[in-house]
PDB file of C-alpha atoms in Angstrom:
ATOM      1  CA  MET A   1     -65.557-214.024 -34.220  1.00 45.00           C
ATOM      2  CA  SER A   2     -66.780-217.357 -34.934  1.00 50.00           C
ATOM      3  CA  ALA A   3     -66.454-219.281 -38.278  1.00 45.00           C
ATOM      4  CA  PHE A   4     -69.474-221.168 -37.504  1.00 37.00           C
ATOM      5  CA  LEU A   5     -72.913-221.279 -38.466  1.00 37.00           C
ATOM      6  CA  PRO A   6     -74.832-223.254 -36.638  1.00 34.00           C
ATOM      7  CA  ASP A   7     -78.180-225.666 -37.008  1.00 33.00           C
ATOM      8  CA  GLY A   8     -79.563-223.816 -33.731  1.00 33.00           C
ATOM      9  CA  PRO A   9     -79.598-221.940 -30.329  1.00 34.00           C
ATOM     10  CA  ARG A  10     -77.411-222.852 -27.179  1.00 34.00           C
ATOM     11  CA  PRO A  11     -79.062-223.860 -24.451  1.00 35.00           C
ATOM     12  CA  ASP A  12     -77.986-221.270 -21.776  1.00 39.00           C
ATOM     13  CA  PRO A  13     -76.997-222.497 -18.262  1.00 36.00           C
ATOM     14  CA  ALA A  14     -79.266-220.585 -16.173  1.00 39.00           C
ATOM     15  CA  ASP A  15     -78.858-217.926 -13.657  1.00 41.00           C
ATOM     16  CA  ALA A  16     -78.377-217.546  -9.696  1.00 39.00           C
ATOM     17  CA  ALA A  17     -82.202-217.338  -9.818  1.00 40.00           C
ATOM     18  CA  GLY A  18     -82.708-220.425 -11.365  1.00 43.00           C
ATOM     19  CA  GLU A  19     -84.131-218.657 -14.247  1.00 50.00           C
ATOM     20  CA  ALA A  20     -82.725-219.256 -18.076  1.00 56.00           C
ATOM     21  CA  THR A  21     -80.826-216.345 -18.896  1.00 61.00           C
ATOM     22  CA  PRO A  22     -81.819-214.977 -22.997  1.00 65.00           C
ATOM     23  CA  VAL A  23     -80.715-217.802 -25.647  1.00 63.00           C
ATOM     24  CA  LEU A  24     -77.607-216.033 -27.700  1.00 70.00           C
ATOM     25  CA  THR A  25     -77.954-218.047 -31.103  1.00 65.00           C
ATOM     26  CA  LEU A  26     -74.340-218.397 -32.613  1.00 61.00           C
ATOM     27  CA  THR A  27     -74.501-216.801 -36.067  1.00 59.00           C
ATOM     28  CA  GLY A  28     -70.835-216.950 -37.180  1.00 59.00           C
ATOM     29  CA  GLU A  29     -70.960-212.794 -35.786  1.00 60.00           C
ATOM     30  CA  ARG A  30     -69.784-213.200 -32.301  1.00 75.00           C
ATOM     31  CA  THR A  31     -68.104-216.180 -30.277  1.00 84.00           C
ATOM     32  CA  ILE A  32     -69.918-217.807 -27.776  1.00 87.00           C
ATOM     33  CA  PRO A  33     -68.286-220.059 -24.597  1.00 92.00           C
ATOM     34  CA  ASP A  34     -69.123-223.753 -23.312  1.00 86.00           C
ATOM     35  CA  LEU A  35     -70.144-225.090 -26.960  1.00 90.00           C
ATOM     36  CA  ASP A  36     -67.096-227.700 -28.097  1.00 91.00           C
ATOM     37  CA  VAL A  37     -67.159-227.153 -31.600  1.00 90.00           C
ATOM     38  CA  GLU A  38     -66.646-223.195 -31.225  1.00 93.00           C
ATOM     39  CA  ASN A  39     -63.711-224.048 -28.105  1.00 96.00           C
ATOM     40  CA  TYR A  40     -60.742-223.117 -30.745  1.00 97.00           C
ATOM     41  CA  TRP A  41     -62.013-219.253 -31.615  1.00 95.00           C
ATOM     42  CA  PHE A  42     -64.104-218.748 -28.026  1.00 96.00           C
ATOM     43  CA  ARG A  43     -60.050-219.629 -26.733  1.00 97.00           C
ATOM     44  CA  ARG A  44     -58.675-217.289 -29.520  1.00 97.00           C
ATOM     45  CA  HIS A  45     -60.664-214.380 -28.213  1.00 97.00           C
ATOM     46  CA  GLN A  46     -60.124-215.279 -24.012  1.00 98.00           C
ATOM     47  CA  VAL A  47     -56.456-215.713 -24.296  1.00 98.00           C
ATOM     48  CA  VAL A  48     -56.068-212.013 -25.263  1.00 98.00           C
ATOM     49  CA  TYR A  49     -58.963-211.048 -22.779  1.00 98.00           C
ATOM     50  CA  GLN A  50     -57.031-212.921 -19.993  1.00 98.00           C
ATOM     51  CA  ARG A  51     -53.477-211.399 -21.116  1.00 98.00           C
ATOM     52  CA  LEU A  52     -54.652-207.234 -20.591  1.00 98.00           C
ATOM     53  CA  ALA A  53     -56.885-207.675 -18.272  1.00 98.00           C
ATOM     54  CA  PRO A  54     -54.142-206.702 -15.637  1.00 98.00           C
ATOM     55  CA  ARG A  55     -54.268-203.172 -17.214  1.00 98.00           C
ATOM     56  CA  CYS A  56     -58.086-202.590 -15.881  1.00 98.00           C
ATOM     57  CA  ALA A  57     -56.892-203.573 -12.506  1.00 98.00           C
ATOM     58  CA  GLY A  58     -59.098-200.587 -10.049  1.00 98.00           C
ATOM     59  CA  ARG A  59     -60.030-199.110 -13.390  1.00 98.00           C
ATOM     60  CA  GLU A  60     -62.965-197.380 -15.001  1.00 98.00           C
ATOM     61  CA  VAL A  61     -63.501-199.311 -18.270  1.00 98.00           C
ATOM     62  CA  LEU A  62     -65.710-199.676 -21.485  1.00 98.00           C
ATOM     63  CA  GLU A  63     -65.822-202.414 -23.100  1.00 98.00           C
ATOM     64  CA  ALA A  64     -67.241-201.591 -26.705  1.00 97.00           C
ATOM     65  CA  GLY A  65     -68.651-203.980 -28.311  1.00 96.00           C
ATOM     66  CA  CYS A  66     -69.383-206.781 -25.808  1.00 97.00           C
ATOM     67  CA  GLY A  67     -70.891-209.786 -27.269  1.00 94.00           C
ATOM     68  CA  GLU A  68     -71.654-212.397 -25.594  1.00 95.00           C
ATOM     69  CA  GLY A  69     -70.410-210.949 -22.505  1.00 97.00           C
ATOM     70  CA  TYR A  70     -67.673-213.090 -21.698  1.00 97.00           C
ATOM     71  CA  GLY A  71     -65.002-210.748 -21.561  1.00 98.00           C
ATOM     72  CA  ALA A  72     -66.629-207.961 -19.567  1.00 98.00           C
ATOM     73  CA  ASP A  73     -67.599-210.219 -17.105  1.00 98.00           C
ATOM     74  CA  LEU A  74     -63.516-211.219 -16.569  1.00 98.00           C
ATOM     75  CA  ILE A  75     -62.537-207.674 -17.005  1.00 98.00           C
ATOM     76  CA  ALA A  76     -64.826-207.051 -13.790  1.00 98.00           C
ATOM     77  CA  GLY A  77     -62.996-209.368 -11.448  1.00 98.00           C
ATOM     78  CA  VAL A  78     -60.245-207.072 -11.420  1.00 98.00           C
ATOM     79  CA  ALA A  79     -61.494-203.480 -12.709  1.00 98.00           C
ATOM     80  CA  ARG A  80     -63.196-200.859 -10.641  1.00 98.00           C
ATOM     81  CA  ARG A  81     -66.335-200.376 -12.816  1.00 98.00           C
ATOM     82  CA  VAL A  82     -66.788-202.133 -16.622  1.00 98.00           C
ATOM     83  CA  VAL A  83     -69.593-200.971 -18.964  1.00 98.00           C
ATOM     84  CA  ALA A  84     -70.532-202.221 -21.741  1.00 98.00           C
ATOM     85  CA  LEU A  85     -71.608-201.608 -25.049  1.00 98.00           C
ATOM     86  CA  ASP A  86     -73.541-203.712 -27.492  1.00 96.00           C
ATOM     87  CA  TYR A  87     -75.461-202.523 -30.299  1.00 94.00           C
ATOM     88  CA  ASP A  88     -77.552-206.349 -29.942  1.00 93.00           C
ATOM     89  CA  ALA A  89     -80.574-205.958 -28.091  1.00 95.00           C
ATOM     90  CA  ALA A  90     -80.466-210.038 -27.557  1.00 94.00           C
ATOM     91  CA  ALA A  91     -76.653-209.842 -26.559  1.00 95.00           C
ATOM     92  CA  VAL A  92     -77.954-206.656 -24.234  1.00 97.00           C
ATOM     93  CA  ALA A  93     -79.984-208.349 -22.737  1.00 97.00           C
ATOM     94  CA  HIS A  94     -78.188-211.782 -21.959  1.00 96.00           C
ATOM     95  CA  VAL A  95     -75.151-209.716 -20.645  1.00 97.00           C
ATOM     96  CA  ARG A  96     -77.872-208.184 -18.410  1.00 97.00           C
ATOM     97  CA  ALA A  97     -79.158-211.271 -16.940  1.00 97.00           C
ATOM     98  CA  ARG A  98     -75.944-213.521 -17.235  1.00 97.00           C
ATOM     99  CA  TYR A  99     -73.275-210.816 -15.802  1.00 98.00           C
ATOM    100  CA  PRO A 100     -74.837-208.709 -12.908  1.00 97.00           C
ATOM    101  CA  ARG A 101     -71.086-207.163 -12.429  1.00 97.00           C
ATOM    102  CA  VAL A 102     -71.568-206.108 -15.846  1.00 98.00           C
ATOM    103  CA  GLU A 103     -73.130-202.275 -16.151  1.00 98.00           C
ATOM    104  CA  VAL A 104     -74.592-202.964 -19.607  1.00 98.00           C
ATOM    105  CA  MET A 105     -75.944-200.593 -22.595  1.00 97.00           C
ATOM    106  CA  ARG A 106     -77.428-201.192 -25.541  1.00 98.00           C
ATOM    107  CA  ALA A 107     -75.779-198.349 -28.070  1.00 96.00           C
ATOM    108  CA  ASN A 108     -74.605-197.158 -31.926  1.00 95.00           C
ATOM    109  CA  LEU A 109     -70.692-197.704 -31.129  1.00 95.00           C
ATOM    110  CA  ALA A 110     -70.595-194.179 -33.790  1.00 94.00           C
ATOM    111  CA  GLU A 111     -71.767-192.326 -30.893  1.00 96.00           C
ATOM    112  CA  LEU A 112     -70.569-193.600 -27.384  1.00 97.00           C
ATOM    113  CA  PRO A 113     -73.358-192.242 -24.900  1.00 97.00           C
ATOM    114  CA  LEU A 114     -70.522-191.708 -22.439  1.00 98.00           C
ATOM    115  CA  PRO A 115     -69.146-188.043 -21.491  1.00 98.00           C
ATOM    116  CA  ASP A 116     -65.846-186.864 -22.725  1.00 98.00           C
ATOM    117  CA  ALA A 117     -62.524-187.954 -20.227  1.00 98.00           C
ATOM    118  CA  SER A 118     -65.050-190.683 -18.430  1.00 98.00           C
ATOM    119  CA  MET A 119     -62.798-193.593 -18.716  1.00 98.00           C
ATOM    120  CA  ASP A 120     -59.581-194.964 -18.183  1.00 98.00           C
ATOM    121  CA  VAL A 121     -59.488-198.439 -20.695  1.00 98.00           C
ATOM    122  CA  VAL A 122     -61.650-198.692 -23.860  1.00 98.00           C
ATOM    123  CA  VAL A 123     -61.775-202.464 -24.440  1.00 98.00           C
ATOM    124  CA  ASN A 124     -62.618-203.691 -27.900  1.00 97.00           C
ATOM    125  CA  PHE A 125     -61.498-207.082 -29.246  1.00 97.00           C
ATOM    126  CA  GLN A 126     -62.540-208.601 -32.320  1.00 93.00           C
ATOM    127  CA  VAL A 127     -65.488-205.483 -33.022  1.00 95.00           C
ATOM    128  CA  ILE A 128     -63.407-202.901 -35.212  1.00 95.00           C
ATOM    129  CA  GLU A 129     -64.078-205.283 -38.433  1.00 94.00           C
ATOM    130  CA  HIS A 130     -67.382-204.844 -37.962  1.00 90.00           C
ATOM    131  CA  LEU A 131     -67.609-201.212 -38.154  1.00 92.00           C
ATOM    132  CA  TRP A 132     -68.509-199.353 -41.139  1.00 92.00           C
ATOM    133  CA  ASP A 133     -66.943-195.998 -39.485  1.00 96.00           C
ATOM    134  CA  GLN A 134     -63.670-196.921 -38.134  1.00 96.00           C
ATOM    135  CA  PRO A 135     -62.386-193.751 -38.342  1.00 96.00           C
ATOM    136  CA  GLN A 136     -65.804-192.482 -36.667  1.00 96.00           C
ATOM    137  CA  PHE A 137     -65.535-194.916 -33.727  1.00 96.00           C
ATOM    138  CA  VAL A 138     -61.751-194.200 -32.926  1.00 97.00           C
ATOM    139  CA  ALA A 139     -62.551-190.844 -32.337  1.00 97.00           C
ATOM    140  CA  GLU A 140     -65.426-191.904 -29.986  1.00 98.00           C
ATOM    141  CA  CYS A 141     -62.815-193.879 -28.321  1.00 98.00           C
ATOM    142  CA  ALA A 142     -60.511-190.673 -27.998  1.00 98.00           C
ATOM    143  CA  ARG A 143     -62.949-188.822 -26.785  1.00 98.00           C
ATOM    144  CA  VAL A 144     -64.426-190.940 -23.827  1.00 98.00           C
ATOM    145  CA  LEU A 145     -60.842-191.419 -22.343  1.00 98.00           C
ATOM    146  CA  ARG A 146     -59.146-189.567 -19.670  1.00 98.00           C
ATOM    147  CA  PRO A 147     -55.870-188.693 -20.518  1.00 97.00           C
ATOM    148  CA  SER A 148     -53.246-191.112 -20.790  1.00 97.00           C
ATOM    149  CA  GLY A 149     -56.094-193.635 -21.176  1.00 98.00           C
ATOM    150  CA  LEU A 150     -55.650-196.319 -22.991  1.00 98.00           C
ATOM    151  CA  LEU A 151     -57.459-198.253 -26.104  1.00 98.00           C
ATOM    152  CA  MET A 152     -57.019-202.006 -26.115  1.00 98.00           C
ATOM    153  CA  MET A 153     -57.921-203.418 -29.637  1.00 98.00           C
ATOM    154  CA  SER A 154     -57.626-206.882 -31.456  1.00 97.00           C
ATOM    155  CA  THR A 155     -58.713-207.794 -34.406  1.00 96.00           C
ATOM    156  CA  PRO A 156     -58.083-210.442 -37.457  1.00 95.00           C
ATOM    157  CA  ASN A 157     -54.965-209.815 -39.391  1.00 94.00           C
ATOM    158  CA  ARG A 158     -56.761-209.403 -42.872  1.00 91.00           C
ATOM    159  CA  ILE A 159     -52.713-210.775 -44.278  1.00 91.00           C
ATOM    160  CA  THR A 160     -53.956-214.120 -42.578  1.00 91.00           C
ATOM    161  CA  PHE A 161     -57.303-214.257 -42.222  1.00 87.00           C
ATOM    162  CA  SER A 162     -58.182-213.053 -45.509  1.00 79.00           C
ATOM    163  CA  PRO A 163     -55.394-213.492 -48.099  1.00 84.00           C
ATOM    164  CA  GLY A 164     -55.520-212.334 -51.110  1.00 79.00           C
ATOM    165  CA  ARG A 165     -59.226-211.252 -50.821  1.00 81.00           C
ATOM    166  CA  ASP A 166     -60.503-208.086 -51.999  1.00 76.00           C
ATOM    167  CA  THR A 167     -63.223-207.820 -49.393  1.00 81.00           C
ATOM    168  CA  PRO A 168     -63.382-209.823 -45.979  1.00 79.00           C
ATOM    169  CA  ILE A 169     -63.977-213.871 -46.004  1.00 77.00           C
ATOM    170  CA  ASN A 170     -66.161-213.780 -42.961  1.00 75.00           C
ATOM    171  CA  PRO A 171     -69.410-211.610 -44.312  1.00 81.00           C
ATOM    172  CA  PHE A 172     -69.626-209.880 -41.308  1.00 86.00           C
ATOM    173  CA  HIS A 173     -66.782-208.303 -41.537  1.00 91.00           C
ATOM    174  CA  THR A 174     -67.223-204.972 -43.445  1.00 84.00           C
ATOM    175  CA  ARG A 175     -63.273-203.937 -43.172  1.00 91.00           C
ATOM    176  CA  GLU A 176     -60.215-206.047 -42.021  1.00 93.00           C
ATOM    177  CA  LEU A 177     -56.463-204.693 -41.426  1.00 94.00           C
ATOM    178  CA  ASP A 178     -53.037-205.342 -41.087  1.00 94.00           C
ATOM    179  CA  ALA A 179     -50.970-203.985 -38.744  1.00 96.00           C
ATOM    180  CA  ALA A 180     -49.630-201.495 -40.876  1.00 96.00           C
ATOM    181  CA  GLU A 181     -53.554-200.094 -41.412  1.00 96.00           C
ATOM    182  CA  LEU A 182     -54.186-201.028 -37.690  1.00 97.00           C
ATOM    183  CA  THR A 183     -51.311-198.535 -36.661  1.00 97.00           C
ATOM    184  CA  GLU A 184     -52.499-195.569 -38.582  1.00 97.00           C
ATOM    185  CA  LEU A 185     -55.867-195.854 -38.081  1.00 97.00           C
ATOM    186  CA  LEU A 186     -55.014-194.748 -34.233  1.00 98.00           C
ATOM    187  CA  VAL A 187     -52.673-192.855 -34.752  1.00 97.00           C
ATOM    188  CA  GLY A 188     -55.025-191.162 -37.626  1.00 96.00           C
ATOM    189  CA  GLY A 189     -58.258-190.786 -34.761  1.00 96.00           C
ATOM    190  CA  GLY A 190     -55.532-189.214 -31.960  1.00 94.00           C
ATOM    191  CA  PHE A 191     -53.708-191.887 -30.175  1.00 97.00           C
ATOM    192  CA  GLY A 192     -50.209-191.189 -29.090  1.00 91.00           C
ATOM    193  CA  PRO A 193     -47.641-194.134 -28.909  1.00 91.00           C
ATOM    194  CA  VAL A 194     -48.998-197.306 -30.001  1.00 95.00           C
ATOM    195  CA  SER A 195     -47.827-201.093 -29.926  1.00 96.00           C
ATOM    196  CA  ILE A 196     -48.792-203.660 -31.883  1.00 97.00           C
ATOM    197  CA  SER A 197     -48.049-207.778 -31.064  1.00 97.00           C
ATOM    198  CA  GLY A 198     -49.345-210.648 -33.041  1.00 97.00           C
ATOM    199  CA  LEU A 199     -51.144-213.576 -31.790  1.00 98.00           C
ATOM    200  CA  PHE A 200     -49.606-216.886 -33.074  1.00 98.00           C
ATOM    201  CA  HIS A 201     -50.228-220.611 -32.593  1.00 98.00           C
ATOM    202  CA  GLY A 202     -48.210-222.287 -29.894  1.00 98.00           C
ATOM    203  CA  PRO A 203     -46.238-225.646 -29.441  1.00 98.00           C
ATOM    204  CA  ARG A 204     -49.038-227.591 -28.754  1.00 98.00           C
ATOM    205  CA  LEU A 205     -51.559-225.674 -31.535  1.00 98.00           C
ATOM    206  CA  LEU A 206     -48.600-226.494 -34.482  1.00 98.00           C
ATOM    207  CA  GLU A 207     -48.666-230.055 -32.952  1.00 98.00           C
ATOM    208  CA  MET A 208     -52.475-230.277 -34.027  1.00 98.00           C
ATOM    209  CA  ASP A 209     -51.549-227.825 -37.222  1.00 98.00           C
ATOM    210  CA  ALA A 210     -49.988-231.211 -38.539  1.00 98.00           C
ATOM    211  CA  ARG A 211     -52.235-233.904 -37.392  1.00 97.00           C
ATOM    212  CA  HIS A 212     -55.242-231.904 -39.534  1.00 97.00           C
ATOM    213  CA  GLY A 213     -53.618-231.131 -42.748  1.00 96.00           C
ATOM    214  CA  GLY A 214     -51.019-228.160 -42.184  1.00 97.00           C
ATOM    215  CA  SER A 215     -54.561-225.911 -40.294  1.00 97.00           C
ATOM    216  CA  ILE A 216     -56.446-227.063 -37.632  1.00 97.00           C
ATOM    217  CA  ILE A 217     -58.580-223.711 -38.835  1.00 95.00           C
ATOM    218  CA  ASP A 218     -58.956-224.948 -41.973  1.00 94.00           C
ATOM    219  CA  ALA A 219     -60.101-228.149 -41.242  1.00 95.00           C
ATOM    220  CA  GLN A 220     -62.787-226.819 -39.618  1.00 93.00           C
ATOM    221  CA  ILE A 221     -63.998-223.762 -42.609  1.00 88.00           C
ATOM    222  CA  GLN A 222     -63.851-226.500 -44.498  1.00 89.00           C
ATOM    223  CA  ARG A 223     -66.388-228.569 -42.205  1.00 87.00           C
ATOM    224  CA  ALA A 224     -68.393-225.760 -41.910  1.00 80.00           C
ATOM    225  CA  VAL A 225     -68.588-224.631 -45.694  1.00 81.00           C
ATOM    226  CA  SER A 226     -69.690-228.003 -47.331  1.00 85.00           C
ATOM    227  CA  ASP A 227     -71.972-229.079 -43.997  1.00 85.00           C
ATOM    228  CA  SER A 228     -69.246-232.761 -43.253  1.00 87.00           C
ATOM    229  CA  PRO A 229     -69.437-234.815 -40.445  1.00 91.00           C
ATOM    230  CA  TRP A 230     -66.153-233.946 -38.361  1.00 92.00           C
ATOM    231  CA  PRO A 231     -63.723-236.233 -37.397  1.00 94.00           C
ATOM    232  CA  PRO A 232     -63.340-237.542 -34.398  1.00 95.00           C
ATOM    233  CA  GLU A 233     -60.571-236.606 -33.594  1.00 97.00           C
ATOM    234  CA  LEU A 234     -61.295-233.068 -34.891  1.00 97.00           C
ATOM    235  CA  VAL A 235     -63.778-232.531 -32.687  1.00 96.00           C
ATOM    236  CA  ALA A 236     -60.744-234.190 -30.056  1.00 97.00           C
ATOM    237  CA  ASP A 237     -58.503-231.414 -30.602  1.00 98.00           C
ATOM    238  CA  VAL A 238     -60.884-227.816 -31.069  1.00 97.00           C
ATOM    239  CA  ALA A 239     -62.828-229.189 -28.075  1.00 97.00           C
ATOM    240  CA  ALA A 240     -58.931-229.491 -26.075  1.00 98.00           C
ATOM    241  CA  VAL A 241     -57.316-226.351 -27.330  1.00 98.00           C
ATOM    242  CA  ARG A 242     -56.548-223.809 -23.999  1.00 98.00           C
ATOM    243  CA  CYS A 243     -55.513-220.545 -23.767  1.00 98.00           C
ATOM    244  CA  GLU A 244     -51.855-221.149 -22.605  1.00 98.00           C
ATOM    245  CA  ASP A 245     -51.368-222.931 -26.177  1.00 98.00           C
ATOM    246  CA  PHE A 246     -51.140-219.392 -27.469  1.00 98.00           C
ATOM    247  CA  ASP A 247     -48.444-217.021 -27.898  1.00 97.00           C
ATOM    248  CA  LEU A 248     -48.753-213.244 -27.555  1.00 97.00           C
ATOM    249  CA  VAL A 249     -45.760-211.931 -29.420  1.00 95.00           C
ATOM    250  CA  GLN A 250     -44.771-208.008 -29.955  1.00 89.00           C
ATOM    251  CA  THR A 251     -43.440-206.112 -32.880  1.00 81.00           C
ATOM    252  CA  GLY A 252     -40.250-206.576 -33.147  1.00 76.00           C
ATOM    253  CA  GLY A 253     -39.661-210.705 -31.729  1.00 72.00           C
ATOM    254  CA  ASP A 254     -38.855-213.849 -33.330  1.00 82.00           C
ATOM    255  CA  ARG A 255     -42.003-213.696 -35.472  1.00 91.00           C
ATOM    256  CA  ASP A 256     -43.158-211.480 -38.193  1.00 95.00           C
ATOM    257  CA  ILE A 257     -46.276-209.463 -37.331  1.00 96.00           C
ATOM    258  CA  ASP A 258     -47.427-210.151 -40.813  1.00 95.00           C
ATOM    259  CA  ASP A 259     -47.812-213.676 -40.157  1.00 96.00           C
ATOM    260  CA  SER A 260     -49.797-213.366 -37.171  1.00 97.00           C
ATOM    261  CA  LEU A 261     -53.230-214.719 -36.389  1.00 97.00           C
ATOM    262  CA  ASP A 262     -54.763-211.710 -34.923  1.00 97.00           C
ATOM    263  CA  LEU A 263     -53.794-208.019 -33.796  1.00 98.00           C
ATOM    264  CA  VAL A 264     -53.511-206.746 -30.730  1.00 98.00           C
ATOM    265  CA  ALA A 265     -53.203-202.866 -30.386  1.00 98.00           C
ATOM    266  CA  ILE A 266     -52.850-200.938 -27.242  1.00 98.00           C
ATOM    267  CA  ALA A 267     -52.448-197.113 -27.765  1.00 98.00           C
ATOM    268  CA  VAL A 268     -52.562-194.290 -25.345  1.00 98.00           C
ATOM    269  CA  ARG A 269     -54.712-191.637 -25.490  1.00 97.00           C
ATOM    270  CA  PRO A 270     -52.574-188.475 -25.629  1.00 95.00           C
TER     271      PRO A 270
END
């Protein structure tokens, strides 16, 4: 999920036939690849796909809330089949044109258009915080998963993303969660063992934090909110962020899960 509201749409690359794919506008609701000022948020999301994609190898995977589609396509590199759903018609058209190995459909995530016990894995990254009826969605995930299937979910950590606020700082979010609340939601939806990990800045990003007043995140948001120019050093650092600059740490590790940037859950359907 992006923290930026851009001046206009991003030009899209042409597809294999030489025709432009449908253009998606960076609105702040989803992140988009290949845009320097969005690169921090894109890498922060992409790293979770990269780290968890091996769990999808050879399996039938549903991505519920695919956005731009880059994650579904990444998973399609290892999975037997990837079905992607999104409510936004423009996003669906974009994914269909740009990522042909992904089966994409427009759908309401409260009513997944799939049969019972038809998928091995459901992926839901940076989406649950956008949904009004979170328990209904989790119940739908349990319905479409086969026994022992996996629900893999990521979401901003409420404690660090909207600190001290009763409502989310991002206008596109309905309800954010901390680790305990996320676990409760998944267990209440019928899932068995739930493991929670936290995403943190690694050493290189901690150096960038120090260079930008203690937080490269706050430095970006401050410019976006005030519509002020980005200093060249901030532009360069944001554009240079890599997936390798983030650490994914399991609960019980050497860092407190409540201090994490994003929460990553893996839940098993009994």
